[in-house]
Each structure stands twice: as C-alpha cells, then as structure tokens.
PDB file of C-alpha atoms in Angstrom:
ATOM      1  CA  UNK A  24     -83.421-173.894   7.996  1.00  0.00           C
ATOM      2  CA  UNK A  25     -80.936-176.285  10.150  1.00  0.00           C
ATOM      3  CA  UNK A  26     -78.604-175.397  12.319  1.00  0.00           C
ATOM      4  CA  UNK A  27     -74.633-176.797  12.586  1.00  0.00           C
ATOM      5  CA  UNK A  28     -73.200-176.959  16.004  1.00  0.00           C
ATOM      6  CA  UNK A  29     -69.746-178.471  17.034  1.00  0.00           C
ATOM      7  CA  UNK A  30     -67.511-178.554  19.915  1.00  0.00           C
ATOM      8  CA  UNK A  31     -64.202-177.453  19.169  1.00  0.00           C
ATOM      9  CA  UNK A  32     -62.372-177.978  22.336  1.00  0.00           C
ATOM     10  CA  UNK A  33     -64.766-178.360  25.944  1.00  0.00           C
ATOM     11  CA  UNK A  34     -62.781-178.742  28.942  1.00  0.00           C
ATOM     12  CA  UNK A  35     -60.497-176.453  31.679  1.00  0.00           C
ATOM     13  CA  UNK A  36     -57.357-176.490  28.748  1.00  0.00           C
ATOM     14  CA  UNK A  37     -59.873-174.447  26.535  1.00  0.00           C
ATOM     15  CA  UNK A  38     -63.340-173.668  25.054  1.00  0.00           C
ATOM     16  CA  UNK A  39     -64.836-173.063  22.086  1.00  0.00           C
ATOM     17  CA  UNK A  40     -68.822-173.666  20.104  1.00  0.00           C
ATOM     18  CA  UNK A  41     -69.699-173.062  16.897  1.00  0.00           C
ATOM     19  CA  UNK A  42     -73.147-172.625  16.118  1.00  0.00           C
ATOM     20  CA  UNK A  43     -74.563-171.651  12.565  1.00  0.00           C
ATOM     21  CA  UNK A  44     -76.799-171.884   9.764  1.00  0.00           C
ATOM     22  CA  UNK A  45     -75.670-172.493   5.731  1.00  0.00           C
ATOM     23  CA  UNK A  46     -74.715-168.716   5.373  1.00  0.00           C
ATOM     24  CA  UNK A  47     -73.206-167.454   8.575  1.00  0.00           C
ATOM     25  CA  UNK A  48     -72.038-168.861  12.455  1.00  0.00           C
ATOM     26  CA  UNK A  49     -70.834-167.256  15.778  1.00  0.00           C
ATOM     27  CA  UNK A  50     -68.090-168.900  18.211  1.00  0.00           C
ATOM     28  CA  UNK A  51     -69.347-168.805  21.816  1.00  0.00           C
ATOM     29  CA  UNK A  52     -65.707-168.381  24.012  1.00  0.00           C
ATOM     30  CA  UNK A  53     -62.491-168.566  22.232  1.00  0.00           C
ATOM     31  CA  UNK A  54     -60.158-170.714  24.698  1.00  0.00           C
ATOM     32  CA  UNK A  55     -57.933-172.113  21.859  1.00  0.00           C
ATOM     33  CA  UNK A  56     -55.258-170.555  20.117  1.00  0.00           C
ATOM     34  CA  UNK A  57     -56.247-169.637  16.641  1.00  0.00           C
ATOM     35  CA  UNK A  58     -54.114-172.051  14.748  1.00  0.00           C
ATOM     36  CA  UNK A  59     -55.594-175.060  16.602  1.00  0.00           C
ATOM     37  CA  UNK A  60     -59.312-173.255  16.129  1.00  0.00           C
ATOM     38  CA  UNK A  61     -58.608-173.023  12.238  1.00  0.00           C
ATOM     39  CA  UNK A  62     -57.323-176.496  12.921  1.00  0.00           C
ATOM     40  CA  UNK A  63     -60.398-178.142  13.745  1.00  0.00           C
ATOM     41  CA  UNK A  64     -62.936-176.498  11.826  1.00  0.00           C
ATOM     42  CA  UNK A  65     -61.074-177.164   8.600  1.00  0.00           C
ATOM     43  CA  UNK A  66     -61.439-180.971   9.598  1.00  0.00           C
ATOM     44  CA  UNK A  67     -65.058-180.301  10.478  1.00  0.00           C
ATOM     45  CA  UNK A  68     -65.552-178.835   6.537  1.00  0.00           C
ATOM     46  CA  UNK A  69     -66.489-175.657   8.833  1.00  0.00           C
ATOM     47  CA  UNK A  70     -65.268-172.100   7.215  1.00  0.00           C
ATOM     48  CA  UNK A  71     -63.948-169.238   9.402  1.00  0.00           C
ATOM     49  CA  UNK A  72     -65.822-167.109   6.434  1.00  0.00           C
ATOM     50  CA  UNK A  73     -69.061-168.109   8.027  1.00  0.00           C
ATOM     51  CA  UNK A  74     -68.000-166.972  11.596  1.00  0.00           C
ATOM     52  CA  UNK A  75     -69.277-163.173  12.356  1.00  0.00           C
ATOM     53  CA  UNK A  76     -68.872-162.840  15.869  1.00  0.00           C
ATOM     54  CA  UNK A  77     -67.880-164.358  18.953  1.00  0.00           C
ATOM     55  CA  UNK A  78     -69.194-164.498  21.870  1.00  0.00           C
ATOM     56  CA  UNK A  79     -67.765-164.172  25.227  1.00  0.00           C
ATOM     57  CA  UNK A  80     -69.534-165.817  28.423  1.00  0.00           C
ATOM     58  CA  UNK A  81     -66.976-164.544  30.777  1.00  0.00           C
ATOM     59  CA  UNK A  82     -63.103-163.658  31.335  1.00  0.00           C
ATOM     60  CA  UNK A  83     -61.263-166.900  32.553  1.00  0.00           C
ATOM     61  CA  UNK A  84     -58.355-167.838  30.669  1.00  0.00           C
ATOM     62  CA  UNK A  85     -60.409-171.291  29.254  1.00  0.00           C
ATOM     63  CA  UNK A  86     -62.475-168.812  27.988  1.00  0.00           C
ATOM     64  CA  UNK A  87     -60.423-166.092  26.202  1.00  0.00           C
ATOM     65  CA  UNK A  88     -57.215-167.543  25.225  1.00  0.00           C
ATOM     66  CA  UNK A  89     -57.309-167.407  21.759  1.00  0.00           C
ATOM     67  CA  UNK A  90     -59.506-164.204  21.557  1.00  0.00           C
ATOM     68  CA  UNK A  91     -56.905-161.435  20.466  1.00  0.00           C
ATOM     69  CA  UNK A  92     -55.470-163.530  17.670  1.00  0.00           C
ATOM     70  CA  UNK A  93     -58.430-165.203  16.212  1.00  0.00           C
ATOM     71  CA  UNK A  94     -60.709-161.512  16.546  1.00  0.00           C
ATOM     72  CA  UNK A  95     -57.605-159.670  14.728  1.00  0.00           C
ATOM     73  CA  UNK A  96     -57.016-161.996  12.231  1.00  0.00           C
ATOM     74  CA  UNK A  97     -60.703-162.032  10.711  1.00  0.00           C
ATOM     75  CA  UNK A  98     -61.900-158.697  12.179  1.00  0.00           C
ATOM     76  CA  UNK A  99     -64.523-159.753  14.005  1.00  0.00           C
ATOM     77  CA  UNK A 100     -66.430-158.391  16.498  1.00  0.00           C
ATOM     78  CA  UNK A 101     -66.607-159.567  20.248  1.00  0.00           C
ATOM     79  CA  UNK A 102     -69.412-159.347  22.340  1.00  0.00           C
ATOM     80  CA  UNK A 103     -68.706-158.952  25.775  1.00  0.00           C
ATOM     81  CA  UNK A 104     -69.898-157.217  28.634  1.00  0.00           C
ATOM     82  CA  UNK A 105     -68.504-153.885  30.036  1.00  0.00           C
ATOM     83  CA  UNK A 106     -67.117-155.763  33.343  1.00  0.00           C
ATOM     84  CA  UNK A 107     -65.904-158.389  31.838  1.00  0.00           C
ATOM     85  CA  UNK A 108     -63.962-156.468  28.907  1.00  0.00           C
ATOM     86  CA  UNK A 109     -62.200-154.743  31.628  1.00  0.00           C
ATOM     87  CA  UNK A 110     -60.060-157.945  33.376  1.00  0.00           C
ATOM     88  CA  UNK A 111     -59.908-159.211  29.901  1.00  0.00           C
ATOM     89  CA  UNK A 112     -56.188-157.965  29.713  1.00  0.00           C
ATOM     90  CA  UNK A 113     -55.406-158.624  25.820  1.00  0.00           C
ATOM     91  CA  UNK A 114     -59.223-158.593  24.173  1.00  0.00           C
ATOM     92  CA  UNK A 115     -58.902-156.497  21.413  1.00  0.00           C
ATOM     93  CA  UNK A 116     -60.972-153.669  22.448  1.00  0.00           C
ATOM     94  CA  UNK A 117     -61.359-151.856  19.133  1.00  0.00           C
ATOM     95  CA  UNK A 118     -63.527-155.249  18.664  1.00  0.00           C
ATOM     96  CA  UNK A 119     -65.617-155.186  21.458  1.00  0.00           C
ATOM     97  CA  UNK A 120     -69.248-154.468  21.421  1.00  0.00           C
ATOM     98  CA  UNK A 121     -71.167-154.668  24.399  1.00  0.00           C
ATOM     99  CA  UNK A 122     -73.176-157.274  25.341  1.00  0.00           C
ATOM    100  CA  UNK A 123     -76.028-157.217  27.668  1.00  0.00           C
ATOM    101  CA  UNK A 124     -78.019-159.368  29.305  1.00  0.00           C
ATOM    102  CA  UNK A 125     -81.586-160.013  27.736  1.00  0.00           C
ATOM    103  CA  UNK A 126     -80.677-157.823  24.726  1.00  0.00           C
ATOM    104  CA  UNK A 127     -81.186-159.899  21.497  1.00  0.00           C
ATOM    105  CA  UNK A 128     -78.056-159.465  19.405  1.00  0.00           C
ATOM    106  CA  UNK A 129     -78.650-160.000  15.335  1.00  0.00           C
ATOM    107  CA  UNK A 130     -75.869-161.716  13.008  1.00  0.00           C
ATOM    108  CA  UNK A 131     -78.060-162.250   9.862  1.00  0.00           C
ATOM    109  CA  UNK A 132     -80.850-165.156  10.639  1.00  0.00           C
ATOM    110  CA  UNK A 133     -79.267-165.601  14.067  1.00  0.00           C
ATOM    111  CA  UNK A 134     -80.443-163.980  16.886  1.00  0.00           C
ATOM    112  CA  UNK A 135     -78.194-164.331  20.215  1.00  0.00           C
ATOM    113  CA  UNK A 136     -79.134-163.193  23.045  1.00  0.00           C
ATOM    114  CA  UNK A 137     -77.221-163.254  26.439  1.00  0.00           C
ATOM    115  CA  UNK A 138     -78.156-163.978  30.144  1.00  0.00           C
ATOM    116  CA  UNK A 139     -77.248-164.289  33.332  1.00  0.00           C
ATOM    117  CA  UNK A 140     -75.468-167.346  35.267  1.00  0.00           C
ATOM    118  CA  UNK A 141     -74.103-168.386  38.979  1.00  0.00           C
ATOM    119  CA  UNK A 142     -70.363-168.522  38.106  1.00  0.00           C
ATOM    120  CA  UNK A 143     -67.245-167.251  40.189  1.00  0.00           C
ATOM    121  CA  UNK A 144     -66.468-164.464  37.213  1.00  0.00           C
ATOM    122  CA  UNK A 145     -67.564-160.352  37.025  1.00  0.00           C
ATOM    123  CA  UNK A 146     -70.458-160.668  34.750  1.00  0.00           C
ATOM    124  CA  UNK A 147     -70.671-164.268  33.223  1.00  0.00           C
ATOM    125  CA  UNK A 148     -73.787-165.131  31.144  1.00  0.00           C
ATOM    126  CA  UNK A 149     -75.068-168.360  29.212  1.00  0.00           C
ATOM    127  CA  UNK A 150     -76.340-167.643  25.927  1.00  0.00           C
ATOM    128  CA  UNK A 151     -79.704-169.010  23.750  1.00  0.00           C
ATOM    129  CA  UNK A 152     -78.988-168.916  19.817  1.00  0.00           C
ATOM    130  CA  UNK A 153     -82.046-168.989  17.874  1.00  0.00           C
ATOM    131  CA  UNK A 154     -82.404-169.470  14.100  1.00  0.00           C
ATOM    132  CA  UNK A 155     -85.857-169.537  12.894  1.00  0.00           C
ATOM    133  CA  UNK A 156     -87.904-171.548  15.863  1.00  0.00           C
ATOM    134  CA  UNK A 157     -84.422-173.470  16.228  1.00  0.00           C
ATOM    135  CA  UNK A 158     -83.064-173.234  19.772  1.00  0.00           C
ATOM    136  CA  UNK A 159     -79.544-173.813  20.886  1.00  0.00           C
ATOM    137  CA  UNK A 160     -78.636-173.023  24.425  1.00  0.00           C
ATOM    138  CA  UNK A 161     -74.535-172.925  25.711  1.00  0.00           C
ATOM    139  CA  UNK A 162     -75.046-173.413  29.024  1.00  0.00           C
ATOM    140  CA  UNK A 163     -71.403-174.135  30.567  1.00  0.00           C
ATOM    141  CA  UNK A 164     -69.458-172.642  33.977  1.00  0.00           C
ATOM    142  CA  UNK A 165     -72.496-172.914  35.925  1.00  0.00           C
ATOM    143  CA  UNK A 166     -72.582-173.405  39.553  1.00  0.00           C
ATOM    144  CA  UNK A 167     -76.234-174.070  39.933  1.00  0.00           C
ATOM    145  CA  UNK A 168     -79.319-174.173  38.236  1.00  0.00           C
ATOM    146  CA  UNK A 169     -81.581-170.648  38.631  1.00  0.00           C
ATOM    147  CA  UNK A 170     -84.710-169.890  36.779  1.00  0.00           C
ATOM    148  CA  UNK A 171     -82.626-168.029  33.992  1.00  0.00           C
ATOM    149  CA  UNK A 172     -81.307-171.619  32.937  1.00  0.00           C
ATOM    150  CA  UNK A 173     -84.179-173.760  33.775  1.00  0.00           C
ATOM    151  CA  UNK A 174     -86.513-171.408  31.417  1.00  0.00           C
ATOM    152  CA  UNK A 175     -83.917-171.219  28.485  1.00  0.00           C
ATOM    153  CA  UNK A 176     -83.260-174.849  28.924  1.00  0.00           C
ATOM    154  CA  UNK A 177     -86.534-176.252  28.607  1.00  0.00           C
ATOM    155  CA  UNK A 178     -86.773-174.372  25.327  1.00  0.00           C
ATOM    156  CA  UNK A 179     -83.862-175.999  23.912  1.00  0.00           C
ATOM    157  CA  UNK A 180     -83.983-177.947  20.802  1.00  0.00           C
ATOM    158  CA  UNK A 181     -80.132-178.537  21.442  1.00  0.00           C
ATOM    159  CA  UNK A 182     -77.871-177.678  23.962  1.00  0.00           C
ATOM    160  CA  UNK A 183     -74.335-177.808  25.685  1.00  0.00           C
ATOM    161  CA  UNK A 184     -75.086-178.318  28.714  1.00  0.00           C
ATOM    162  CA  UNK A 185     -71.671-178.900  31.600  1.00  0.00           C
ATOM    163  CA  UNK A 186     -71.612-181.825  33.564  1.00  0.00           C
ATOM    164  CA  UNK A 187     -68.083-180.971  35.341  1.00  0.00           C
ATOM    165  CA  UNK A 188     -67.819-183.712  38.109  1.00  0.00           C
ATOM    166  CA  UNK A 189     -68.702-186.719  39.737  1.00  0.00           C
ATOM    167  CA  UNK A 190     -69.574-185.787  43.217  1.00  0.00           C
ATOM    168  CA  UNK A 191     -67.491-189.137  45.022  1.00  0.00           C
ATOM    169  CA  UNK A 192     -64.715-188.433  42.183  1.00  0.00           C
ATOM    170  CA  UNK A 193     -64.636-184.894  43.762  1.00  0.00           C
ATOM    171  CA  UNK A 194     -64.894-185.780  47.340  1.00  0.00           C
ATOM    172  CA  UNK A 195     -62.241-188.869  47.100  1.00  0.00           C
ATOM    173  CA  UNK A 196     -59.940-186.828  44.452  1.00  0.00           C
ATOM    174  CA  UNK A 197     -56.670-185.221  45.146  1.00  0.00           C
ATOM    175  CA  UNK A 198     -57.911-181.144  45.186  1.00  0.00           C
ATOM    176  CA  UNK A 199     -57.371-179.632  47.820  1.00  0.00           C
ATOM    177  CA  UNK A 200     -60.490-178.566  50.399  1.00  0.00           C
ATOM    178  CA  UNK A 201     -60.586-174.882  49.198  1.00  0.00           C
ATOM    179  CA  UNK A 202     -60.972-176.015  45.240  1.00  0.00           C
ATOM    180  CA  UNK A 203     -62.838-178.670  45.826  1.00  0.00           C
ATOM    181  CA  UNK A 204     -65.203-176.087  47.975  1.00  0.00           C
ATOM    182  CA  UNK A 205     -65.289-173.766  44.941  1.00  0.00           C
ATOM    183  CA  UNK A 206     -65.879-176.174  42.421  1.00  0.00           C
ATOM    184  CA  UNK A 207     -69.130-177.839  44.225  1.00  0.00           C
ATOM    185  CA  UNK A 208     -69.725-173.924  46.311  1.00  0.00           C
ATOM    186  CA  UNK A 209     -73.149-172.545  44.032  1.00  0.00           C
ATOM    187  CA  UNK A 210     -70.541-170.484  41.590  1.00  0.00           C
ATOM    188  CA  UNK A 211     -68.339-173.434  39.946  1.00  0.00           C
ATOM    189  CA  UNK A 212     -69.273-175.885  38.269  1.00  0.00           C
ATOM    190  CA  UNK A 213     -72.593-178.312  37.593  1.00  0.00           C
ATOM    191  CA  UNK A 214     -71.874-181.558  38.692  1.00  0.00           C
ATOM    192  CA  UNK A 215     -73.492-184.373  36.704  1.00  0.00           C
ATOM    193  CA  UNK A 216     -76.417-185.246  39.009  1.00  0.00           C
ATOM    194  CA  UNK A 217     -76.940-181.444  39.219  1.00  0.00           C
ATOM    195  CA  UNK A 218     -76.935-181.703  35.182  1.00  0.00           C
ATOM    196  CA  UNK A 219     -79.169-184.648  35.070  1.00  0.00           C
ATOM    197  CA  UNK A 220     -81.889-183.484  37.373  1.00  0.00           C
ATOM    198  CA  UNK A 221     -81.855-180.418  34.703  1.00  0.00           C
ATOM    199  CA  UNK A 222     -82.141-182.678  32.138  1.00  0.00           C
ATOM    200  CA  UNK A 223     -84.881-185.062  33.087  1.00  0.00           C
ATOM    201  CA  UNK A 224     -86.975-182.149  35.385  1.00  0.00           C
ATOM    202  CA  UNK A 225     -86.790-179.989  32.363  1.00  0.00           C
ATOM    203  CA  UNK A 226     -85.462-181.149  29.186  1.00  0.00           C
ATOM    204  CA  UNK A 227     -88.659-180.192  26.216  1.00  0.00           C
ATOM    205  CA  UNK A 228     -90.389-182.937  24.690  1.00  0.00           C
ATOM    206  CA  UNK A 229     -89.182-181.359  20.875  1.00  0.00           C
ATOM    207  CA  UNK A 230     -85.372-181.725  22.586  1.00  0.00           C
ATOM    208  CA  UNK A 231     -82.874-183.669  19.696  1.00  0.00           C
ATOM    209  CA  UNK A 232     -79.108-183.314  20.999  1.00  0.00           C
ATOM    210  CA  UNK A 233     -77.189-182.657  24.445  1.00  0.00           C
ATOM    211  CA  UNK A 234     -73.489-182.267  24.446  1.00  0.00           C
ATOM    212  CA  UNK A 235     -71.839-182.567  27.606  1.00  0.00           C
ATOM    213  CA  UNK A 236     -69.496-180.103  28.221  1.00  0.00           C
ATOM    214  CA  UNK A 237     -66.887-178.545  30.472  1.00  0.00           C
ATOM    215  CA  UNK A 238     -65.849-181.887  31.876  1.00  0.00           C
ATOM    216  CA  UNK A 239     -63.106-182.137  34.503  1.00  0.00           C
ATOM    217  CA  UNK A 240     -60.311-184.203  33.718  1.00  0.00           C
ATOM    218  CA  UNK A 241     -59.575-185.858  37.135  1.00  0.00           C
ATOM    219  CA  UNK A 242     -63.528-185.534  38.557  1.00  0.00           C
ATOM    220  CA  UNK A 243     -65.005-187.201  35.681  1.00  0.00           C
ATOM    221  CA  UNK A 244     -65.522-190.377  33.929  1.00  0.00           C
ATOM    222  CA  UNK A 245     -66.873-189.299  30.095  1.00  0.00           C
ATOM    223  CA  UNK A 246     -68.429-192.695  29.448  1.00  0.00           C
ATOM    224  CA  UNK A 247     -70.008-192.907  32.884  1.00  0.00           C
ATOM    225  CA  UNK A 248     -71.153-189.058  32.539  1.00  0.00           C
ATOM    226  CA  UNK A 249     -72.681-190.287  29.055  1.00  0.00           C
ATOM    227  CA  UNK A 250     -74.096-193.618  30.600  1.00  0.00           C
ATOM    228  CA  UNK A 251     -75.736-191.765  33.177  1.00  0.00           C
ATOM    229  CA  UNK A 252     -77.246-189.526  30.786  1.00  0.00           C
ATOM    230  CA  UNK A 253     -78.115-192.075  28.025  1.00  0.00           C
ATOM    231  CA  UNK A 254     -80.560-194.145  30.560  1.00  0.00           C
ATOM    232  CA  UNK A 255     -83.035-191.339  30.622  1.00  0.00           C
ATOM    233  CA  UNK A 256     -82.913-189.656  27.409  1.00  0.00           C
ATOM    234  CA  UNK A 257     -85.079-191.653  25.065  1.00  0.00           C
ATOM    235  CA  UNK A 258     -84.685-190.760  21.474  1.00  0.00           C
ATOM    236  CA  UNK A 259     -82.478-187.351  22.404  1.00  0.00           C
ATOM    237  CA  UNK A 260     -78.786-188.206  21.285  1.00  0.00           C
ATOM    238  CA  UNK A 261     -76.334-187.713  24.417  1.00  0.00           C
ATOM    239  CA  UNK A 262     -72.567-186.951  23.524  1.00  0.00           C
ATOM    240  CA  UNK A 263     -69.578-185.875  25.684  1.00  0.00           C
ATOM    241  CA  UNK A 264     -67.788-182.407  24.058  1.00  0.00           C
ATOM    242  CA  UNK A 265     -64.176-183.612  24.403  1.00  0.00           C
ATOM    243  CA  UNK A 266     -61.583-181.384  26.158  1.00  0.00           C
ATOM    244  CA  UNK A 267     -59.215-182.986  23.440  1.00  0.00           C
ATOM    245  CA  UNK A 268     -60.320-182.785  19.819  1.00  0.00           C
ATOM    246  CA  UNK A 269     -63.380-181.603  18.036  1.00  0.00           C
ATOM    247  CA  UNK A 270     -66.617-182.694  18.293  1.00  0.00           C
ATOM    248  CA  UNK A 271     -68.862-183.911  15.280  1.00  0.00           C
ATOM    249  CA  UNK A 272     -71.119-181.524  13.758  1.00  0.00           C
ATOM    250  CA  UNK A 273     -74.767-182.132  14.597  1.00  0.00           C
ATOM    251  CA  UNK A 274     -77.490-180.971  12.108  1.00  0.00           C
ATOM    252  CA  UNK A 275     -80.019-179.701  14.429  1.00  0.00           C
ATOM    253  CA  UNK A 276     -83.582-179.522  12.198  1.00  0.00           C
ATOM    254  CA  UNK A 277     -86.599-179.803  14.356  1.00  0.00           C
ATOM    255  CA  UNK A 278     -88.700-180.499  11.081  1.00  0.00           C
ATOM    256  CA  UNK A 279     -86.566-183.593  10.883  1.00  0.00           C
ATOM    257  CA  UNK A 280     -84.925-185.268  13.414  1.00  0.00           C
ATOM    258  CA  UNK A 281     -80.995-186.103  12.470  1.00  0.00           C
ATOM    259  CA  UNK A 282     -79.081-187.714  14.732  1.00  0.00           C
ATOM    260  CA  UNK A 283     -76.351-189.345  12.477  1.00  0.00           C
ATOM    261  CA  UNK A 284     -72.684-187.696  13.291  1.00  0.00           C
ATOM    262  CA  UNK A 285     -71.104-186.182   9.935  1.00  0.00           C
ATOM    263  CA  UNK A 286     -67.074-184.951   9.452  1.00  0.00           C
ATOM    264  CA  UNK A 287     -67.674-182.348   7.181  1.00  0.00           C
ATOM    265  CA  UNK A 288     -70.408-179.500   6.407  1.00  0.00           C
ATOM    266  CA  UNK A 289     -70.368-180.618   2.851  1.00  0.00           C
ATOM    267  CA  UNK A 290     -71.859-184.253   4.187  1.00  0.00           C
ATOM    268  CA  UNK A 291     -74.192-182.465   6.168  1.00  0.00           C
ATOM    269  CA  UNK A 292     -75.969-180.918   3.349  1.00  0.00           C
ATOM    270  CA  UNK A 293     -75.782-183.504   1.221  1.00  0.00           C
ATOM    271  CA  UNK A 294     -77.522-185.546   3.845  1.00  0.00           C
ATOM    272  CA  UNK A 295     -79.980-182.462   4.415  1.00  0.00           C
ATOM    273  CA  UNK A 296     -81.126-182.630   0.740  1.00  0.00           C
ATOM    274  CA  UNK A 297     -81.668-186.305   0.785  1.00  0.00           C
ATOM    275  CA  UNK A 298     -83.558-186.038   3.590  1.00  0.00           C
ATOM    276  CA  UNK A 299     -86.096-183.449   2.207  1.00  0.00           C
ATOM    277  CA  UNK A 300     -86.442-185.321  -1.020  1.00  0.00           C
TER     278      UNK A 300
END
C-alpha cells in the first residue's frame, strides 16, 4: 500500500506534515491556523476525514499554533508528551494522549512511533511513520545528528529531513551573536552541510524522496540548499518544503518508484492504478 506525504507549511512562521495511506493520515505539528491547514489540503485533494491524530514533536509556537482549533474542530486526539503538554498553554488537554518515546502508537495501518532529538525544547522527539515496510521519518528542529536519527534515518524510504542554514549565511547574517550561537549551539537547528553529511553517510540504498524542511528565511538559499543536495542524490528526488505554500504530494511506494509531483489525491491514485496495470 503507498503512502501520501505533503508539506503544508515548513519554516519558523509555521509547521505542519501530513502523512497517510488511502484510508486514514496523521499531521505531525500543527503550526498553522486551521483555516489556512483546511486551506491547503483542500488544494492538495487531501481530506481532514482521513486525519486521526496529530502529532506533536515539541511546544514552540511554529509547532503548536493551530493545535487548539484544528484538535477541537475534528476531535482529534494529540499525542504529546507529559512535559511538553504542560508549557503547551492552550493544547486542548481533554485531547491529549501521551506520547512516549519508543512506544509504537497505532492509527489503523499506521504505526507511529516517537523518539528522542537534540533540540532547545522540554521533551522534543522526531518521529518514524511506518505503513506496511513503508518508512517515513520527520526529522525537523534538530541540533545535531545522534544515533537515534542516524538509525531511523537510514531506514527511511522518505523523509523530511531540516536543512535550516547556510553556515557563511549564518556567520555574515544580521542575528545577533547569542541567536546565531543557539541556532548553530548542538540544540537548534541542522545546518545544510550537517544535513548533507546525514544524507550521503547514511541515506538507504531503497531511499525515493527527501524534503527539505525547516528552512530559515534569511540563512538560507532554497535553490542552493536543493543544488547542494541534488549533486549527490542519484535517482532519490530532492525538494525544498516551502515555509510559504504547500508542498506537492509524493506517492511514496517502494514496490514502484514514483517520483512525478501530483495536485490532488484523486491524481495520485489514478496514477497508482496505471502504474500497477
């Protein structure tokens, strides 16, 4: 069975991933107001009636801002972890279900599970969403590589992976020292030669798809993050997740490779048939 994954919004002004198969989905972060969420999947040919949870990798406002709406309008439940529920402020905790690391979480064929990340945040965790033997990592707000990321990583058949800053963008850009210190200090961000050694140390040979994600508006270049990425890739298709609009949705099927971009669900499958014919 495939799996459907789209950026909604990737980027300091908001996050948001979809992830699902033909019956049901899960939203990893919900940093977009509901309206603009609703927004975008509708021009994606993506149905909120598919989404059954969302998951939350940690409490910054990028992160959460849409939460309360978007959980209370459709009832759905929130995974989150005790600590970070608590400087959450308006999560809906009626909603909440905890969320520990390690401890596979089941939302029909999906299994989720939940792990542990360098990030300056009470308990923030990168997730692995597996549907069948199809692997999708979210690996975003990561201030370096550990052996939790490089081991869920290399089993990725697809993943987000950030790629926040150029390092000489950083060093010559207008932050001051003590952000630019955080951003680059082991508990930020991944910058994109951090991202890239990921990539091409440990990147599986079965890998299809890599969205870049979490890029920073005034330490990046998106085409030159891409370009960077796109000389050692091979046959994996290398995107940026924009921190303005919605991503494509990306059929992920290791059984066949299928790298064409498509608007709409409805294409998807369509495509999907013809290709098993």
């Amino acid at each position: 069975m495939p799996v459907f994954i789209a950026s909604l919004n990737s980027g300091s002004n908001g996050n948001c991933y979809y992830i699902g198969n033909e019956r049901e989905a899960v939203l990893v972060d919900a940093g977009i107001s509901c309206r603009e969420t609703e927004k975008r999947m509708t021009r994606l040919g993506l149905s909120m009636q598919r989404v059954k949870a969302i998951f939350i990798s940690h409490e910054h406002s990028d992160h959460i801002r849409g939460l309360a709406v978007l959980a209370k309008k459709y009832r759905l439940p929130v995974y989150v972890t005790d600590g970070t529920v608590h400087h959450c402020g308006a999560v809906p905790k009626e909603l909440c279900l905890t969320l520990k690391s390690y401890l596979p979480v089941q939302i029909g064929n999906l299994e989720i599970i939940a792990f542990p990340k360098h990030h300056d945040a009470v308990e923030p965790h990168s997730f692995m969403i597996t549907n069948g033997d199809t692997r999708i990592g979210v690996f975003t707000d990561i201030g370096a590589p550990c052996e939790h990321l490089i081991r869920h990583f290399s089993q990725c058949h697809a993943a987000f992976l950030e790629a926040n800053y150029d390092e000489d963008m950083l060093e010559q850009g207008r932050y001051p020292f003590y952000l630019k210190r955080r951003i680059r200090g082991g508990k930020g961000h991944l910058s994109n030669k951090q991202a890239l050694e990921m990539f091409i140390n440990h990147k599986p040979d079965y890998m299809s798809h890599v969205l870049l994600a979490h890029l920073s508006k005034d330490n990046n270049d998106p085409e030159k993050a891409q370009q960077l990425f796109a000389e050692h890739a091979g046959n994996i298709h290398i995107s940026v997740a924009s921190r303005y609009v919605e991503s494509p949705v990306y059929c992920i099927n290791p059984a066949q490779v299928v790298v064409a971009e498509f608007n709409s669900l409805d294409q998807i499958t369509g495509q999907f048939q013809f290709v098993l014919s």
